[in-house]
PDB file of C-alpha atoms in Angstrom:
ATOM      1  CA  MET A   1      -6.307 -10.044   2.346  1.00 75.00           C
ATOM      2  CA  ILE A   2      -8.602 -12.646   3.913  1.00 76.00           C
ATOM      3  CA  PHE A   3      -5.611 -14.609   5.248  1.00 80.00           C
ATOM      4  CA  LEU A   4      -4.071 -11.395   6.594  1.00 76.00           C
ATOM      5  CA  GLN A   5      -7.119  -9.817   8.240  1.00 73.00           C
ATOM      6  CA  GLY A   6      -9.646 -12.647   8.379  1.00 78.00           C
ATOM      7  CA  SER A   7     -13.156 -12.732   7.137  1.00 80.00           C
ATOM      8  CA  GLU A   8     -13.774  -9.228   8.505  1.00 80.00           C
ATOM      9  CA  VAL A   9     -12.015  -7.935   5.390  1.00 83.00           C
ATOM     10  CA  ILE A  10     -15.031  -8.873   3.246  1.00 84.00           C
ATOM     11  CA  PHE A  11     -17.186  -6.532   5.250  1.00 81.00           C
ATOM     12  CA  LYS A  12     -14.539  -3.832   5.054  1.00 83.00           C
ATOM     13  CA  VAL A  13     -14.266  -4.130   1.271  1.00 83.00           C
ATOM     14  CA  ALA A  14     -18.062  -3.895   0.942  1.00 83.00           C
ATOM     15  CA  LEU A  15     -18.156  -0.806   3.145  1.00 82.00           C
ATOM     16  CA  SER A  16     -15.309   0.808   1.251  1.00 83.00           C
ATOM     17  CA  LEU A  17     -16.851   0.162  -2.159  1.00 83.00           C
ATOM     18  CA  LEU A  18     -20.306   1.303  -1.097  1.00 83.00           C
ATOM     19  CA  GLY A  19     -18.858   4.392   0.621  1.00 83.00           C
ATOM     20  CA  SER A  20     -16.700   5.452  -2.293  1.00 83.00           C
ATOM     21  CA  HIS A  21     -19.561   4.949  -4.754  1.00 82.00           C
ATOM     22  CA  LYS A  22     -22.325   6.398  -2.587  1.00 86.00           C
ATOM     23  CA  PRO A  23     -23.202   9.292  -4.950  1.00 87.00           C
ATOM     24  CA  LEU A  24     -23.571   6.902  -7.893  1.00 85.00           C
ATOM     25  CA  ILE A  25     -25.584   4.420  -5.863  1.00 85.00           C
ATOM     26  CA  LEU A  26     -27.943   7.137  -4.586  1.00 87.00           C
ATOM     27  CA  GLN A  27     -28.711   8.185  -8.172  1.00 88.00           C
ATOM     28  CA  HIS A  28     -30.559   4.919  -8.679  1.00 86.00           C
ATOM     29  CA  GLU A  29     -34.287   4.868  -7.928  1.00 86.00           C
ATOM     30  CA  ASN A  30     -34.911   1.291  -6.855  1.00 88.00           C
ATOM     31  CA  LEU A  31     -33.175  -1.717  -5.398  1.00 89.00           C
ATOM     32  CA  GLU A  32     -33.075  -3.575  -8.702  1.00 90.00           C
ATOM     33  CA  THR A  33     -31.014  -0.897 -10.439  1.00 89.00           C
ATOM     34  CA  ILE A  34     -28.708  -0.603  -7.377  1.00 87.00           C
ATOM     35  CA  VAL A  35     -28.134  -4.373  -7.430  1.00 88.00           C
ATOM     36  CA  ASP A  36     -27.498  -4.203 -11.158  1.00 88.00           C
ATOM     37  CA  PHE A  37     -24.978  -1.390 -10.609  1.00 84.00           C
ATOM     38  CA  ILE A  38     -23.213  -3.367  -7.901  1.00 84.00           C
ATOM     39  CA  LYS A  39     -23.112  -6.555 -10.011  1.00 85.00           C
ATOM     40  CA  ASN A  40     -22.064  -4.995 -13.320  1.00 85.00           C
ATOM     41  CA  THR A  41     -20.228  -1.717 -12.632  1.00 80.00           C
ATOM     42  CA  LEU A  42     -18.210  -2.362  -9.434  1.00 76.00           C
ATOM     43  CA  PRO A  43     -16.414  -5.474 -10.720  1.00 74.00           C
ATOM     44  CA  ASN A  44     -15.166  -3.460 -13.742  1.00 78.00           C
ATOM     45  CA  LEU A  45     -13.329  -0.883 -11.671  1.00 75.00           C
ATOM     46  CA  GLY A  46      -9.955   0.333 -12.858  1.00 79.00           C
ATOM     47  CA  LEU A  47      -6.688  -0.538 -11.224  1.00 80.00           C
ATOM     48  CA  VAL A  48      -6.360   2.897  -9.549  1.00 82.00           C
ATOM     49  CA  GLN A  49      -9.843   2.550  -7.961  1.00 80.00           C
ATOM     50  CA  MET A  50      -9.094  -0.983  -6.747  1.00 81.00           C
ATOM     51  CA  GLU A  51      -5.772   0.144  -5.224  1.00 84.00           C
ATOM     52  CA  LYS A  52      -7.546   3.025  -3.504  1.00 85.00           C
ATOM     53  CA  THR A  53     -10.152   0.596  -2.128  1.00 82.00           C
ATOM     54  CA  ILE A  54      -7.444  -1.784  -0.842  1.00 83.00           C
ATOM     55  CA  ASN A  55      -5.662   1.089   0.882  1.00 85.00           C
ATOM     56  CA  GLN A  56      -8.884   2.195   2.489  1.00 82.00           C
ATOM     57  CA  VAL A  57      -9.528  -1.385   3.732  1.00 81.00           C
ATOM     58  CA  PHE A  58      -6.045  -1.572   5.331  1.00 78.00           C
ATOM     59  CA  GLU A  59      -6.583   1.778   7.054  1.00 79.00           C
ATOM     60  CA  MET A  60     -10.148   1.031   8.143  1.00 78.00           C
ATOM     61  CA  ASP A  61     -10.685   0.293  11.804  1.00 75.00           C
ATOM     62  CA  ILE A  62     -14.241  -0.822  12.083  1.00 75.00           C
ATOM     63  CA  ALA A  63     -13.891  -2.224  15.584  1.00 75.00           C
ATOM     64  CA  LYS A  64     -14.177   1.254  17.119  1.00 75.00           C
ATOM     65  CA  GLN A  65     -17.165   2.105  14.930  1.00 75.00           C
ATOM     66  CA  LEU A  66     -18.883  -1.200  15.785  1.00 76.00           C
ATOM     67  CA  GLN A  67     -18.231  -0.603  19.481  1.00 81.00           C
ATOM     68  CA  ALA A  68     -19.738   2.915  19.225  1.00 81.00           C
ATOM     69  CA  TYR A  69     -22.792   1.422  17.442  1.00 80.00           C
ATOM     70  CA  GLU A  70     -23.058  -1.221  20.156  1.00 83.00           C
ATOM     71  CA  VAL A  71     -23.067   1.438  22.832  1.00 85.00           C
ATOM     72  CA  GLU A  72     -25.665   3.423  20.904  1.00 85.00           C
ATOM     73  CA  TYR A  73     -27.742   0.283  20.481  1.00 85.00           C
ATOM     74  CA  HIS A  74     -27.678  -0.389  24.233  1.00 83.00           C
ATOM     75  CA  VAL A  75     -28.670   3.196  24.934  1.00 84.00           C
ATOM     76  CA  LEU A  76     -31.588   2.961  22.510  1.00 83.00           C
ATOM     77  CA  GLN A  77     -32.537  -0.393  23.979  1.00 78.00           C
ATOM     78  CA  GLU A  78     -32.614   1.125  27.468  1.00 77.00           C
ATOM     79  CA  GLU A  79     -34.774   4.000  26.193  1.00 75.00           C
ATOM     80  CA  LEU A  80     -37.144   1.485  24.673  1.00 73.00           C
ATOM     81  CA  ILE A  81     -37.325  -0.471  27.895  1.00 66.00           C
ATOM     82  CA  ASP A  82     -38.069   2.703  29.839  1.00 66.00           C
ATOM     83  CA  SER A  83     -40.733   3.911  27.390  1.00 66.00           C
ATOM     84  CA  SER A  84     -42.383   0.537  26.672  1.00 59.00           C
ATOM     85  CA  PRO A  85     -45.339  -0.594  28.704  1.00 63.00           C
ATOM     86  CA  LEU A  86     -43.635  -3.666  30.017  1.00 61.00           C
ATOM     87  CA  SER A  87     -44.333  -5.228  33.336  1.00 71.00           C
ATOM     88  CA  ASP A  88     -41.833  -4.829  36.094  1.00 74.00           C
ATOM     89  CA  ASN A  89     -40.781  -8.485  35.747  1.00 79.00           C
ATOM     90  CA  GLN A  90     -40.136  -8.055  31.984  1.00 77.00           C
ATOM     91  CA  ARG A  91     -38.128  -4.871  32.630  1.00 73.00           C
ATOM     92  CA  MET A  92     -36.218  -6.614  35.364  1.00 82.00           C
ATOM     93  CA  ASP A  93     -35.423  -9.534  33.027  1.00 84.00           C
ATOM     94  CA  LYS A  94     -34.236  -7.222  30.283  1.00 79.00           C
ATOM     95  CA  LEU A  95     -32.128  -5.213  32.699  1.00 82.00           C
ATOM     96  CA  GLU A  96     -30.622  -8.375  34.118  1.00 88.00           C
ATOM     97  CA  LYS A  97     -29.727  -9.593  30.600  1.00 88.00           C
ATOM     98  CA  THR A  98     -28.208  -6.180  29.810  1.00 86.00           C
ATOM     99  CA  ASN A  99     -26.339  -6.243  33.066  1.00 89.00           C
ATOM    100  CA  SER A 100     -25.071  -9.740  32.345  1.00 90.00           C
ATOM    101  CA  SER A 101     -23.931  -8.716  28.848  1.00 88.00           C
ATOM    102  CA  LEU A 102     -22.145  -5.678  30.282  1.00 89.00           C
ATOM    103  CA  ARG A 103     -20.455  -7.825  32.942  1.00 91.00           C
ATOM    104  CA  LYS A 104     -19.244 -10.189  30.226  1.00 90.00           C
ATOM    105  CA  GLN A 105     -17.929  -7.268  28.187  1.00 89.00           C
ATOM    106  CA  ASN A 106     -16.241  -5.875  31.293  1.00 87.00           C
ATOM    107  CA  LEU A 107     -14.560  -9.246  31.960  1.00 88.00           C
ATOM    108  CA  ASP A 108     -13.456  -9.475  28.315  1.00 87.00           C
ATOM    109  CA  LEU A 109     -11.999  -5.957  28.500  1.00 87.00           C
ATOM    110  CA  LEU A 110     -10.305  -6.748  31.807  1.00 87.00           C
ATOM    111  CA  GLU A 111      -8.787  -9.872  30.216  1.00 89.00           C
ATOM    112  CA  GLN A 112      -7.599  -7.817  27.260  1.00 88.00           C
ATOM    113  CA  LEU A 113      -6.138  -5.242  29.658  1.00 86.00           C
ATOM    114  CA  GLN A 114      -4.282  -7.958  31.582  1.00 90.00           C
ATOM    115  CA  VAL A 115      -2.876  -9.410  28.338  1.00 87.00           C
ATOM    116  CA  ALA A 116      -1.821  -5.891  27.286  1.00 86.00           C
ATOM    117  CA  ASN A 117      -0.178  -5.281  30.700  1.00 87.00           C
ATOM    118  CA  GLY A 118       1.629  -8.604  30.386  1.00 88.00           C
ATOM    119  CA  LYS A 119       2.890  -7.576  26.946  1.00 88.00           C
ATOM    120  CA  ILE A 120       3.973  -4.189  28.305  1.00 90.00           C
ATOM    121  CA  GLN A 121       5.891  -5.866  31.146  1.00 91.00           C
ATOM    122  CA  SER A 122       7.496  -8.277  28.699  1.00 90.00           C
ATOM    123  CA  LEU A 123       8.510  -5.429  26.397  1.00 90.00           C
ATOM    124  CA  GLU A 124       9.880  -3.394  29.334  1.00 91.00           C
ATOM    125  CA  ALA A 125      11.967  -6.425  30.431  1.00 92.00           C
ATOM    126  CA  THR A 126      13.215  -6.818  26.852  1.00 92.00           C
ATOM    127  CA  ILE A 127      14.130  -3.147  26.786  1.00 93.00           C
ATOM    128  CA  GLU A 128      16.072  -3.506  30.026  1.00 93.00           C
ATOM    129  CA  ARG A 129      17.903  -6.574  28.670  1.00 93.00           C
ATOM    130  CA  LEU A 130      18.724  -4.736  25.454  1.00 93.00           C
ATOM    131  CA  LEU A 131      19.954  -1.667  27.348  1.00 93.00           C
ATOM    132  CA  SER A 132      22.110  -3.896  29.563  1.00 94.00           C
ATOM    133  CA  SER A 133      23.411  -5.682  26.521  1.00 94.00           C
ATOM    134  CA  GLU A 134      24.092  -2.363  24.827  1.00 94.00           C
ATOM    135  CA  SER A 135      26.067  -1.171  27.863  1.00 94.00           C
ATOM    136  CA  LYS A 136      28.105  -4.389  27.932  1.00 95.00           C
ATOM    137  CA  LEU A 137      28.775  -4.069  24.234  1.00 95.00           C
ATOM    138  CA  LYS A 138      29.938  -0.471  24.631  1.00 95.00           C
ATOM    139  CA  GLN A 139      32.300  -1.561  27.403  1.00 96.00           C
ATOM    140  CA  ALA A 140      33.624  -4.407  25.254  1.00 95.00           C
ATOM    141  CA  THR A 141      34.059  -2.008  22.327  1.00 96.00           C
ATOM    142  CA  LEU A 142      36.014   0.401  24.530  1.00 95.00           C
ATOM    143  CA  ALA A 143      38.166  -2.410  25.846  1.00 96.00           C
ATOM    144  CA  LEU A 144      38.801  -3.622  22.270  1.00 96.00           C
ATOM    145  CA  GLU A 145      39.710  -0.140  21.121  1.00 96.00           C
ATOM    146  CA  LEU A 146      42.199   0.192  24.002  1.00 96.00           C
ATOM    147  CA  GLU A 147      43.634  -3.214  23.173  1.00 96.00           C
ATOM    148  CA  ARG A 148      43.869  -2.224  19.493  1.00 96.00           C
ATOM    149  CA  SER A 149      45.652   0.950  20.378  1.00 96.00           C
ATOM    150  CA  ALA A 150      48.101  -0.925  22.553  1.00 96.00           C
ATOM    151  CA  LEU A 151      48.646  -3.515  19.850  1.00 96.00           C
ATOM    152  CA  LEU A 152      49.320  -0.739  17.249  1.00 96.00           C
ATOM    153  CA  GLN A 153      51.872   0.792  19.625  1.00 96.00           C
ATOM    154  CA  THR A 154      53.491  -2.630  20.041  1.00 96.00           C
ATOM    155  CA  VAL A 155      53.534  -3.176  16.295  1.00 95.00           C
ATOM    156  CA  GLU A 156      55.159   0.243  15.772  1.00 95.00           C
ATOM    157  CA  GLU A 157      57.735  -0.516  18.451  1.00 94.00           C
ATOM    158  CA  LEU A 158      58.465  -3.892  16.904  1.00 94.00           C
ATOM    159  CA  GLN A 159      58.807  -2.248  13.448  1.00 93.00           C
ATOM    160  CA  ARG A 160      61.296   0.277  14.905  1.00 92.00           C
ATOM    161  CA  GLN A 161      63.268  -2.508  16.564  1.00 91.00           C
ATOM    162  CA  ALA A 162      63.183  -4.536  13.328  1.00 90.00           C
ATOM    163  CA  ALA A 163      64.428  -1.524  11.410  1.00 89.00           C
ATOM    164  CA  GLY A 164      67.142  -0.961  13.962  1.00 87.00           C
ATOM    165  CA  LEU A 165      68.219  -4.643  13.708  1.00 86.00           C
ATOM    166  CA  SER A 166      68.199  -4.613   9.955  1.00 82.00           C
ATOM    167  CA  SER A 167      70.461  -1.570   9.868  1.00 80.00           C
ATOM    168  CA  ARG A 168      73.031  -3.400  12.064  1.00 78.00           C
ATOM    169  CA  GLU A 169      73.169  -6.484   9.815  1.00 68.00           C
ATOM    170  CA  PRO A 170      76.541  -6.880   7.906  1.00 63.00           C
ATOM    171  CA  GLY A 171      75.084  -6.266   4.479  1.00 57.00           C
ATOM    172  CA  HIS A 172      73.285  -3.133   5.571  1.00 51.00           C
ATOM    173  CA  ALA A 173      75.797  -1.718   7.998  1.00 47.00           C
ATOM    174  CA  GLN A 174      78.116   1.097   7.151  1.00 50.00           C
ATOM    175  CA  SER A 175      81.753   0.244   7.109  1.00 48.00           C
ATOM    176  CA  GLU A 176      82.883  -0.189  10.632  1.00 50.00           C
ATOM    177  CA  PRO A 177      86.347   0.952  11.504  1.00 50.00           C
ATOM    178  CA  THR A 178      88.786  -1.822  11.875  1.00 50.00           C
ATOM    179  CA  GLY A 179      91.455  -1.830  14.483  1.00 49.00           C
ATOM    180  CA  ASP A 180      94.622  -1.842  12.227  1.00 46.00           C
TER     181      ASP A 180
END
């Protein structure tokens, strides 16, 4: 799974295991018993539970959740900046850093959008080529079907002619009247 999804999968597995065992974990009263539970109980899960965990990991999309948390973090950070007794210069510095970070995110998203648009254009061109190829193949199929039909007619005609010739051969012919 690490090769397929990268190191992010470790975080996903941890989240899945903790989430699916949340009621059991919350029953413990202190960190030591929780750690003991995680070290001793979770590794001994059954095959069904492990399969369920793996399926959850494959379906989990933490990127959206992390992005939502990032937005929430920035909102909270702005609220702290507004409510904290910072000097104007300190507020300005923090706002400039936040603005710079947002610009970088915006550029990253713009780059991702451009890549996605490039992929869309490439896929649309591929679809057009495939449709054109399909049309050509349909025309070729129709031409081949017409040629096949013509060849079958020719074969039937040749078979009739061959049958007519074989009936005229001396061994096959009926007795012809002689001119006595």
